[in-house]
Structures are given as C-alpha cells and as structure tokens.
Short mmCIF file of C-alpha atoms in Angstrom, two decimals:
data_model
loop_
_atom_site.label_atom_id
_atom_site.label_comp_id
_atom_site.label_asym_id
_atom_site.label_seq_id
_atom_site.Cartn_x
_atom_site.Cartn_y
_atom_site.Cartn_z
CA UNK A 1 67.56 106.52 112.20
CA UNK A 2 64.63 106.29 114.12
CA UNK A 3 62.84 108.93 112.83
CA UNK A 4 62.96 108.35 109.39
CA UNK A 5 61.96 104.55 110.04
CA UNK A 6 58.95 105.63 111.79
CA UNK A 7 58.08 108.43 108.53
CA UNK A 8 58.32 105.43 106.34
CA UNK A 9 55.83 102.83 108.27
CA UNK A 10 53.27 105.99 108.58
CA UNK A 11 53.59 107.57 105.52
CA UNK A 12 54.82 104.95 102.99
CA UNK A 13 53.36 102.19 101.59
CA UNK A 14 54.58 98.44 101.73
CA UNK A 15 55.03 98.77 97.92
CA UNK A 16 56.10 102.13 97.47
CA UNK A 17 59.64 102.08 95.22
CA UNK A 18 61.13 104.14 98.22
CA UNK A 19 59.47 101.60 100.98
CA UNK A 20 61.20 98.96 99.26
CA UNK A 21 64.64 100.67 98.59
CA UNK A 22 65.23 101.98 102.52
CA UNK A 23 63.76 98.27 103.93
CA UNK A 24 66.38 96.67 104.89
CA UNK A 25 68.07 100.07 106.81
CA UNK A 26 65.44 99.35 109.18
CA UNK A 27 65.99 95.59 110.01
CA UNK A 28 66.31 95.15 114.24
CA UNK A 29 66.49 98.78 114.65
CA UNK A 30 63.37 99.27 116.70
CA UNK A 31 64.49 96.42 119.09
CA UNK A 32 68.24 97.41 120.09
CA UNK A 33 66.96 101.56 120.52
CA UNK A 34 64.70 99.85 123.11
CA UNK A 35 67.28 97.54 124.30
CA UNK A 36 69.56 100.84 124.69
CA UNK A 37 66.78 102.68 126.45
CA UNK A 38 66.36 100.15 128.95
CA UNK A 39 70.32 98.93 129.74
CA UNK A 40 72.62 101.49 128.15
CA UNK A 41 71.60 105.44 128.04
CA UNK A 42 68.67 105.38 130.94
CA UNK A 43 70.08 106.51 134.34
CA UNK A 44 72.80 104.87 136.82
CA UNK A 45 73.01 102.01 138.46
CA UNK A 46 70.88 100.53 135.35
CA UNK A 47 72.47 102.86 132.32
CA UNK A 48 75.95 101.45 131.22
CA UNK A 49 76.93 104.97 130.19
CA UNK A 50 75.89 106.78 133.26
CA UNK A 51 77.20 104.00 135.31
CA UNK A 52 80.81 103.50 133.96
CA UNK A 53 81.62 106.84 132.45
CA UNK A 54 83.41 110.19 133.48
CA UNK A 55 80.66 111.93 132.74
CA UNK A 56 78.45 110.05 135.24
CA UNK A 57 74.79 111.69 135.01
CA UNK A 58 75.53 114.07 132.70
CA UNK A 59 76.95 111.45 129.98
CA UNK A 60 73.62 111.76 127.50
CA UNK A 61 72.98 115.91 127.92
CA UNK A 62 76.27 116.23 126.63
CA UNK A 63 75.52 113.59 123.82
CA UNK A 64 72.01 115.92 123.41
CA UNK A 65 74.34 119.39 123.21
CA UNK A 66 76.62 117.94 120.66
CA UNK A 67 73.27 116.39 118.09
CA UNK A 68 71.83 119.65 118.92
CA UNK A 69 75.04 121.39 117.10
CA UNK A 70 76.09 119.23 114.32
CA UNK A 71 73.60 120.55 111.52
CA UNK A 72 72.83 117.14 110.20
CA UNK A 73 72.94 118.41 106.35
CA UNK A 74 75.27 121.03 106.17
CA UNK A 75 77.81 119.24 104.23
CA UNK A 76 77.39 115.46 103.01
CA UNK A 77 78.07 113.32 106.24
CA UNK A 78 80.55 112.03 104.26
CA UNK A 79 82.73 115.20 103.84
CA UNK A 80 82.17 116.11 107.78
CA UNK A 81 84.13 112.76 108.61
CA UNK A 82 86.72 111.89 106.17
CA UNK A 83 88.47 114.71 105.84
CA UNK A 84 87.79 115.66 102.51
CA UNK A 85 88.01 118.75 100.16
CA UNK A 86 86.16 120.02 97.14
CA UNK A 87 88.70 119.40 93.79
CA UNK A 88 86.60 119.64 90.31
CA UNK A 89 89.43 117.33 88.66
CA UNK A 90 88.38 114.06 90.87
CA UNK A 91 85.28 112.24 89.05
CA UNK A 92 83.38 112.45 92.44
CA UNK A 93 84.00 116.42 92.72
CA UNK A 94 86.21 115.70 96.10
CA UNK A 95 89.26 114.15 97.28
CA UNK A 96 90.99 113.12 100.09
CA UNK A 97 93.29 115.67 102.15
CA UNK A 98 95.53 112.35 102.44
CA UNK A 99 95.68 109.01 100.93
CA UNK A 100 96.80 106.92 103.32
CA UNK A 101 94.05 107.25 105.96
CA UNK A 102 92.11 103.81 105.96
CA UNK A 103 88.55 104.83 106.55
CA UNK A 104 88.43 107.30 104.29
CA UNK A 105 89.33 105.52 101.58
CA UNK A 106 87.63 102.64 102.06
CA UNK A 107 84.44 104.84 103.12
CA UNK A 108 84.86 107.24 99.93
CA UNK A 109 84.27 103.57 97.21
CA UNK A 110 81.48 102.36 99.19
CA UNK A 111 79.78 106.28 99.76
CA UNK A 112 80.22 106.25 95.87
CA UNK A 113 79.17 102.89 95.26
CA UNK A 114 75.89 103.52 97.64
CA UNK A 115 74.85 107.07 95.87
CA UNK A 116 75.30 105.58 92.39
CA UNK A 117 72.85 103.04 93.78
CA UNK A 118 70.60 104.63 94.78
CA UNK A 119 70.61 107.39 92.03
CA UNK A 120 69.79 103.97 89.12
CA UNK A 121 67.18 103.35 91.54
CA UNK A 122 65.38 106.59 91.52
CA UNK A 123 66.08 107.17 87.72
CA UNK A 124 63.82 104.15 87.37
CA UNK A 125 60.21 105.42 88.95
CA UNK A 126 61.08 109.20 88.24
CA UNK A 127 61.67 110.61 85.33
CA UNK A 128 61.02 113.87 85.95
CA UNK A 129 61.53 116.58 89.28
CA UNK A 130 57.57 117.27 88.92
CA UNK A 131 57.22 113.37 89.68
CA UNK A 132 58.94 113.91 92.71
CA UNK A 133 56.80 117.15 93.56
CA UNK A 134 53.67 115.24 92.85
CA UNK A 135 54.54 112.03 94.65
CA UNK A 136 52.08 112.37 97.64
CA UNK A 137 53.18 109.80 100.20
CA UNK A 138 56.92 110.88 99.68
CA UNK A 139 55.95 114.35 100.27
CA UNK A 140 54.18 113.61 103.01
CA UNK A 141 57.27 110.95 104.18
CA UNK A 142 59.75 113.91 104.52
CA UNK A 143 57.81 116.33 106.04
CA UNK A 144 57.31 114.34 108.86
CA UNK A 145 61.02 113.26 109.58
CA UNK A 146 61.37 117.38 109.12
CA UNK A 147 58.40 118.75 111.18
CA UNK A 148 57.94 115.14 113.40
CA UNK A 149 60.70 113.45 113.88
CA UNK A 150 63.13 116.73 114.11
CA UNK A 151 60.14 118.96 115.12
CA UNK A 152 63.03 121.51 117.41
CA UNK A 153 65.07 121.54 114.05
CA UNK A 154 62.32 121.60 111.37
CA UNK A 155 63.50 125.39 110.56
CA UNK A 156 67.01 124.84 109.96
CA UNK A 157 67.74 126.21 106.72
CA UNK A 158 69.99 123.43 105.61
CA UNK A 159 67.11 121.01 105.54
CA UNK A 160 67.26 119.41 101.56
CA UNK A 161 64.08 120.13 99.55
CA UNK A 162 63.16 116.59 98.46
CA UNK A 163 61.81 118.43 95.42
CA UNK A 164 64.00 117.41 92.87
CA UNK A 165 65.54 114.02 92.01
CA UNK A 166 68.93 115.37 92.54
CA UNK A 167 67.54 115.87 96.15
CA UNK A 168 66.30 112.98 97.26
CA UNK A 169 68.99 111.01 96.04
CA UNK A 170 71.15 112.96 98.23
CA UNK A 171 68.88 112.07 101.10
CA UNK A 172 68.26 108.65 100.58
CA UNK A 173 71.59 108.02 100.04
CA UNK A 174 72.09 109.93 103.72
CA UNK A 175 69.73 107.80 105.25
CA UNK A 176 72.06 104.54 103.89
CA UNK A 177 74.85 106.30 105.31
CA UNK A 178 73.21 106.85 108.61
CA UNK A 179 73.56 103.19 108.97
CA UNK A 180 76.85 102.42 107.12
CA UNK A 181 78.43 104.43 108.90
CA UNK A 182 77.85 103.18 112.49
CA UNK A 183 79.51 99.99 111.44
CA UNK A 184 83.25 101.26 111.80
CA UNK A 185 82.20 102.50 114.81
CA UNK A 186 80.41 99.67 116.17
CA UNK A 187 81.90 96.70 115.14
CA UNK A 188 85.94 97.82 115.69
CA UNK A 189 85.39 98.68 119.44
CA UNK A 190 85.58 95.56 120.96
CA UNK A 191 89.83 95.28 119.76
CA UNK A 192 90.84 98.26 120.90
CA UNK A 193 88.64 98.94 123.85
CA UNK A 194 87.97 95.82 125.00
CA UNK A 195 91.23 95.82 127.15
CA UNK A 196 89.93 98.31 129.67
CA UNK A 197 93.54 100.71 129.78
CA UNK A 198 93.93 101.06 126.04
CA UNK A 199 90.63 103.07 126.00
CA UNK A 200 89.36 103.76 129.63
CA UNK A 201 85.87 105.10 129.82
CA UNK A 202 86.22 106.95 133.37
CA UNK A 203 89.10 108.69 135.24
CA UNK A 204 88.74 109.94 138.99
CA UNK A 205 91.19 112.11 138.74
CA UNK A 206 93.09 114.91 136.84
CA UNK A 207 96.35 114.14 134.92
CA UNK A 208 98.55 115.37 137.60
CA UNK A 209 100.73 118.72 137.32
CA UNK A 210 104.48 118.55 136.98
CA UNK A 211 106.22 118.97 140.26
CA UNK A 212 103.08 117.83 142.47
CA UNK A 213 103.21 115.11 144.60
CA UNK A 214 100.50 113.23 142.60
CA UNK A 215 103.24 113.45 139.34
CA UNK A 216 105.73 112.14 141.51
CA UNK A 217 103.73 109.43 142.35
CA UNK A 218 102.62 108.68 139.08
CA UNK A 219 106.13 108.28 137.91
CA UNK A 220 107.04 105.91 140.72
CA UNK A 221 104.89 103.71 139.75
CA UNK A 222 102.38 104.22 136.71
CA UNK A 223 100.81 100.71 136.68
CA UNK A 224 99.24 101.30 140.12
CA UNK A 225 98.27 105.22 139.36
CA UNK A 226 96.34 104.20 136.28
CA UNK A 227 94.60 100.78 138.40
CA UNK A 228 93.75 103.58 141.11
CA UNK A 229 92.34 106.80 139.06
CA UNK A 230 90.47 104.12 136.07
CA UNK A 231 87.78 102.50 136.36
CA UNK A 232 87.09 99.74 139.02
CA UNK A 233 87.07 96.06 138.21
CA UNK A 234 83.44 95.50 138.14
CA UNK A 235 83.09 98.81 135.88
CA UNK A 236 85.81 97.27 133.69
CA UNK A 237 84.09 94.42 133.32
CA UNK A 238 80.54 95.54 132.35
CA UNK A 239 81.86 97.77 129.60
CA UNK A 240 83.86 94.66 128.48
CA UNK A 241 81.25 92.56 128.31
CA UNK A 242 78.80 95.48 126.72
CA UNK A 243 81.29 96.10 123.49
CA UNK A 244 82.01 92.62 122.97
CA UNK A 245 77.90 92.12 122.65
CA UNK A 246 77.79 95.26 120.57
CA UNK A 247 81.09 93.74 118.62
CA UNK A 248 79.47 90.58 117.42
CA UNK A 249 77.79 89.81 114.31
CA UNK A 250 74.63 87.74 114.05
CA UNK A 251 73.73 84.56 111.64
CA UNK A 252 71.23 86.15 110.04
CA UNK A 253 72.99 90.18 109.23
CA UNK A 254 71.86 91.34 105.85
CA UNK A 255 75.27 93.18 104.61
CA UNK A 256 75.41 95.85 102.12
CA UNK A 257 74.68 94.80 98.26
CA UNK A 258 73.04 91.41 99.90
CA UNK A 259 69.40 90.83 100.83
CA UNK A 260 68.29 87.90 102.77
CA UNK A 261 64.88 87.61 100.61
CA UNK A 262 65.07 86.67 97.56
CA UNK A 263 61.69 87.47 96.59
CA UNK A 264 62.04 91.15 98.19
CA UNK A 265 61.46 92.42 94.50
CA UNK A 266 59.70 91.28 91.23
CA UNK A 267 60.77 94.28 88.90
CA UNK A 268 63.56 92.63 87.26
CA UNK A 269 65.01 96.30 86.22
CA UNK A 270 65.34 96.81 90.19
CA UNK A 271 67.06 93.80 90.08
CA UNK A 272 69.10 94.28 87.28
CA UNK A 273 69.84 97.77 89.64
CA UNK A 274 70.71 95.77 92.62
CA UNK A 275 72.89 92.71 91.22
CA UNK A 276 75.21 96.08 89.47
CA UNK A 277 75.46 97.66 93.01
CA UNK A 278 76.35 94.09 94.68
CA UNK A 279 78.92 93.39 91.97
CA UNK A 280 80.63 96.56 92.78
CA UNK A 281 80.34 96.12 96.48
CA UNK A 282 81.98 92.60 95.92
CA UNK A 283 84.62 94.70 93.50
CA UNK A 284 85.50 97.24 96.83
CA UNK A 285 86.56 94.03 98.74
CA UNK A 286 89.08 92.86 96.40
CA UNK A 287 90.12 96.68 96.23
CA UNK A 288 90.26 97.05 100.44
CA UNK A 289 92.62 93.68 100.27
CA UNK A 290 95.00 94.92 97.74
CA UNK A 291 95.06 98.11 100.07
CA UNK A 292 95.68 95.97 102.64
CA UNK A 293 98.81 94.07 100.96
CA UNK A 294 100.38 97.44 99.96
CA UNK A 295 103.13 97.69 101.66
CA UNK A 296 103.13 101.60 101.22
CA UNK A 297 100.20 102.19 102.90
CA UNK A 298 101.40 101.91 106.25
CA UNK A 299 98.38 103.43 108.05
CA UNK A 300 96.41 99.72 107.38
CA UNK A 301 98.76 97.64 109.42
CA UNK A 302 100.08 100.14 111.86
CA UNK A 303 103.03 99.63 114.64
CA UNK A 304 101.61 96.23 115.43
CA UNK A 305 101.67 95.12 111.60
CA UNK A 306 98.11 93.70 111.86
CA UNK A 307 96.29 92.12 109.21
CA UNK A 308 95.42 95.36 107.49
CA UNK A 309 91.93 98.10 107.92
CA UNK A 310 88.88 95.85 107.44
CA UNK A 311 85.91 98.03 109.06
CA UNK A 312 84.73 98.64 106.49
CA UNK A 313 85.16 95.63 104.34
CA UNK A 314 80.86 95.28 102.90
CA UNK A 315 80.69 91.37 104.55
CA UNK A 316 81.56 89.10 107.81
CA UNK A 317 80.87 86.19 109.01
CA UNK A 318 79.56 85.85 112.50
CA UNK A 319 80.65 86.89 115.61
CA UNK A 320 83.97 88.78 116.60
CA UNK A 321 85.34 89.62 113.18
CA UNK A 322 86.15 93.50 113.32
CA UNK A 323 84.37 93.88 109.97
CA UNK A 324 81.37 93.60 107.96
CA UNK A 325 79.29 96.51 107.16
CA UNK A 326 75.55 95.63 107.52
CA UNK A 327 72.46 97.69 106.17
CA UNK A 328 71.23 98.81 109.26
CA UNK A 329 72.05 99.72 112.98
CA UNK A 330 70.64 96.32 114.96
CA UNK A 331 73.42 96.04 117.46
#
C-alpha cells in the first residue's frame, strides 16, 4: 500500500477527485509500516518474525521471493483468492467454484459493492477515456507507483494502462482491495492463533518417520512431543501478545461505507455516490447474518457451531471482535 500512498501525496493534489476518493485507504498506514520495521520484520532478537518463527533469519527473503512471484495484476486479486471461475451467465461475469465457502462469499458482495463504487465515482469527473489520458497529475500518479514505487517490476507486461476509465476503475478499486482485504487476515488471527498449539509459528524438529524412535515417542506421549519441538514459553508468549495487539480494533477505525469527517466532501453528487455505497454496505450485513443463521451453510459455524463467519462483516466495535473491515491497513 505504501507505494501508492506515497504516489498520491507527491503527485496528487489535496483536492484532486482521486485524492479524495483513496483518503481514507491511507489513514495510520505510514505509522504501523514503521512500527513493523522497527518490532516485527527487522532482524532477531528485536524482529518478532525472525525471532519466533521456523524460518528464523530467513523469514522476510522468503516473504521477498514469494511478492517477487505473484504478478500483482494478472488476474483481479479477487479471483487469485476466492477461488473463482469465469461464467458469462453470473451478472458479475464470475462465480464461485463452491457456495458454501465463507470468505468468498462474503468477499465477492463487498468486491462488488466496492467496484460499483468506485466506478459512480469516476463516471462523475470523467466522461470520457481522453479525460483520463489528459488528466496530468493522475498520469503522473501511476507512473510513479509503476516506475517508483515498483521500479524492479515497472516492465511487467500485466501492468493496467490507466488510460481508459474502464482501467482505472479496475485499479482504484485494487488499491481498496489492497486494504480490505488484509482485514480477514488481520483481525481473525488472534482466535485461532492466539492459543499457541492450534497454529504454532516454529517447530525444531521434523514430523518424525514411522517406525523411528522419535514416532514412538511421539505416540507415547504427544502432549510433551509437541511442548518440546514448539515454540518455547517466552516465544509463545510474544506472538500471543503481538496478534492480540494486531487483533484489536481502535475507537476511532473508519470502516468501509463510513467516514469519520463529515465535511470530507462538499459535492453533494459525491455524496449522493457515497450514502448509495454505505446503504449497500449496511445491506451486505444483514445478508452475512442471514448466511450466518442458515443452517445449510455449514462452513459458517463449523465443528464447534460458533456464532457464524463475521471477517468480513463491513463494521465492529472496539477491541477483540473478530470482525470489522476498516478502509485501510493501520494495525
């Protein structure tokens, strides 16, 4: 996200329709990357990662490899998570390889919801693809995030133009995504991970072979073999304590279809824009708790018949709620 933040303060100004549009993606985001840089991805002892996971030094080159290799707009970041495929007959053009898989449906109304959004919004200051041609602080926006910001990837051929509306609706509505989509990811960790066995971050040893001593022992008495090869209590305990920081919610988050200023805009056809999108955000709650009441969809509550999905129900209140789906990555 950083990059395109950074585009947008140098190349954008405070008033520009796109400015306005992508401002609250940005909210906090400066302050936790630097947060991260100085606790969580710089080296060992410091570095959370380094310090309390298998892959000990090498835990962000193999994050590096992976960004390096995931060709950020070959498909719509959508498609590469939820396990979709192409079908002409569905209103959006795809569909879901199976219903009952939480996240994706949930993801696939607000996705939607957000590119509808954002498409009203552009309608309303271009009119035209030569607007968008001609439009010199835009032009100037995305060719730094290309050549800047991804200068080692500013040759990939799957880069979008940004020459035609069509375009840069699909890459504004990326850039929402970028930050909508970390919430799921974020915000859900602390329940499953927080008890240190359910998801352990570092093993110091191989799963044993059949027939070895080391199987033998691990069948004696499991309990003790997973205490001994897992991570150590104090190793437990900072990555405890690190997702249930990164799990809470603040007073102040600014959730999707909300903004915290209520002067942010005087156009009242942006407004008229915005209060449709956060009608229809409030309209994919109501949908996500029917979901959740179905007692079909099995998936939602799982073995442990919880409450139903809710990462990526739009709004929260604070704290530990395992939902709420802010604008931005801040935490």
């Amino acid at each position: 996200m950083e990059p395109f933040l950074l585009a947008c303060h140098r190349q954008l100004s405070a008033m520009h329709p796109i400015c306005v549009l992508l401002s609250p993606c940005w909210t906090n985001t400066m302050r936790i990357n630097a947060n991260a840089r100085a606790t969580l991805i710089n080296a060992a002892p410091v570095g959370s990662l380094e310090a309390s996971f298998t892959p000990g030094r090498y835990n962000m080159e193999l994050n590096s490899v992976a960004y390096d290799n995931c060709g950020a707009w070959t498909r719509s970041p959508y498609q590469r998570i939820c396990l979709t495929e192409p079908d002409r007959n569905e209103p959006r053009g795809v569909k879901l390889v199976f219903e009952d898989y939480p996240f994706a449906k949930d993801a696939l109304d607000v996705w939607n919801t957000s590119k509808e959004y954002v498409s009203n919004y552009v309608d309303l200051f271009y009119s035209r693809d030569k607007q968008v041609q001609e439009d010199v602080e835009l032009q100037a926006w995305w060719k730094e995030i290309r050549e800047v910001g991804h200068g080692d990837k500013k040759d990939e051929p799957w880069w979008p133009s940004c020459q035609t509306k069509e375009s840069l609706v699909d890459i504004l509505t990326t850039v929402l995504w970028i930050g909508i989509s970390h919430s799921p990811v974020n915000f859900g960790q602390y329940a499953y991970g927080g008890f240190t066995l359910n998801y352990p971050p570092l093993t110091r040893e191989l799963i044993p072979e059949p027939n070895t001593p080391e199987y033998k022992e691990m069948l004696f008495n499991f309990e003790r073999y997973m205490l001994r090869t897992s991570s150590s209590p104090q190793q437990a305990v900072s990555i405890m304590t690190t997702m249930m920081v990164l799990s809470n919610h603040a007073d102040d988050e600014e959730y999707i279809g909300q903004r915290n200023e209520t002067n942010w805009t005087s156009d009242p056809r942006v407004k008229a824009v915005f209060d449709k999108y956060a009608q229809q955000v409030r309209d994919i709650e109501r949908k996500i708790e029917q979901r959740n009441a179905d007692p079909q969809l099995q998936n939602r509550r799982g073995a442990l018949k919880t409450p139903g999905y809710t990462l990526m129900y739009p709004t929260s209140g604070r704290g530990l709620t395992g939902k709420g789906v802010p604008w931005s990555i801040s935490i």
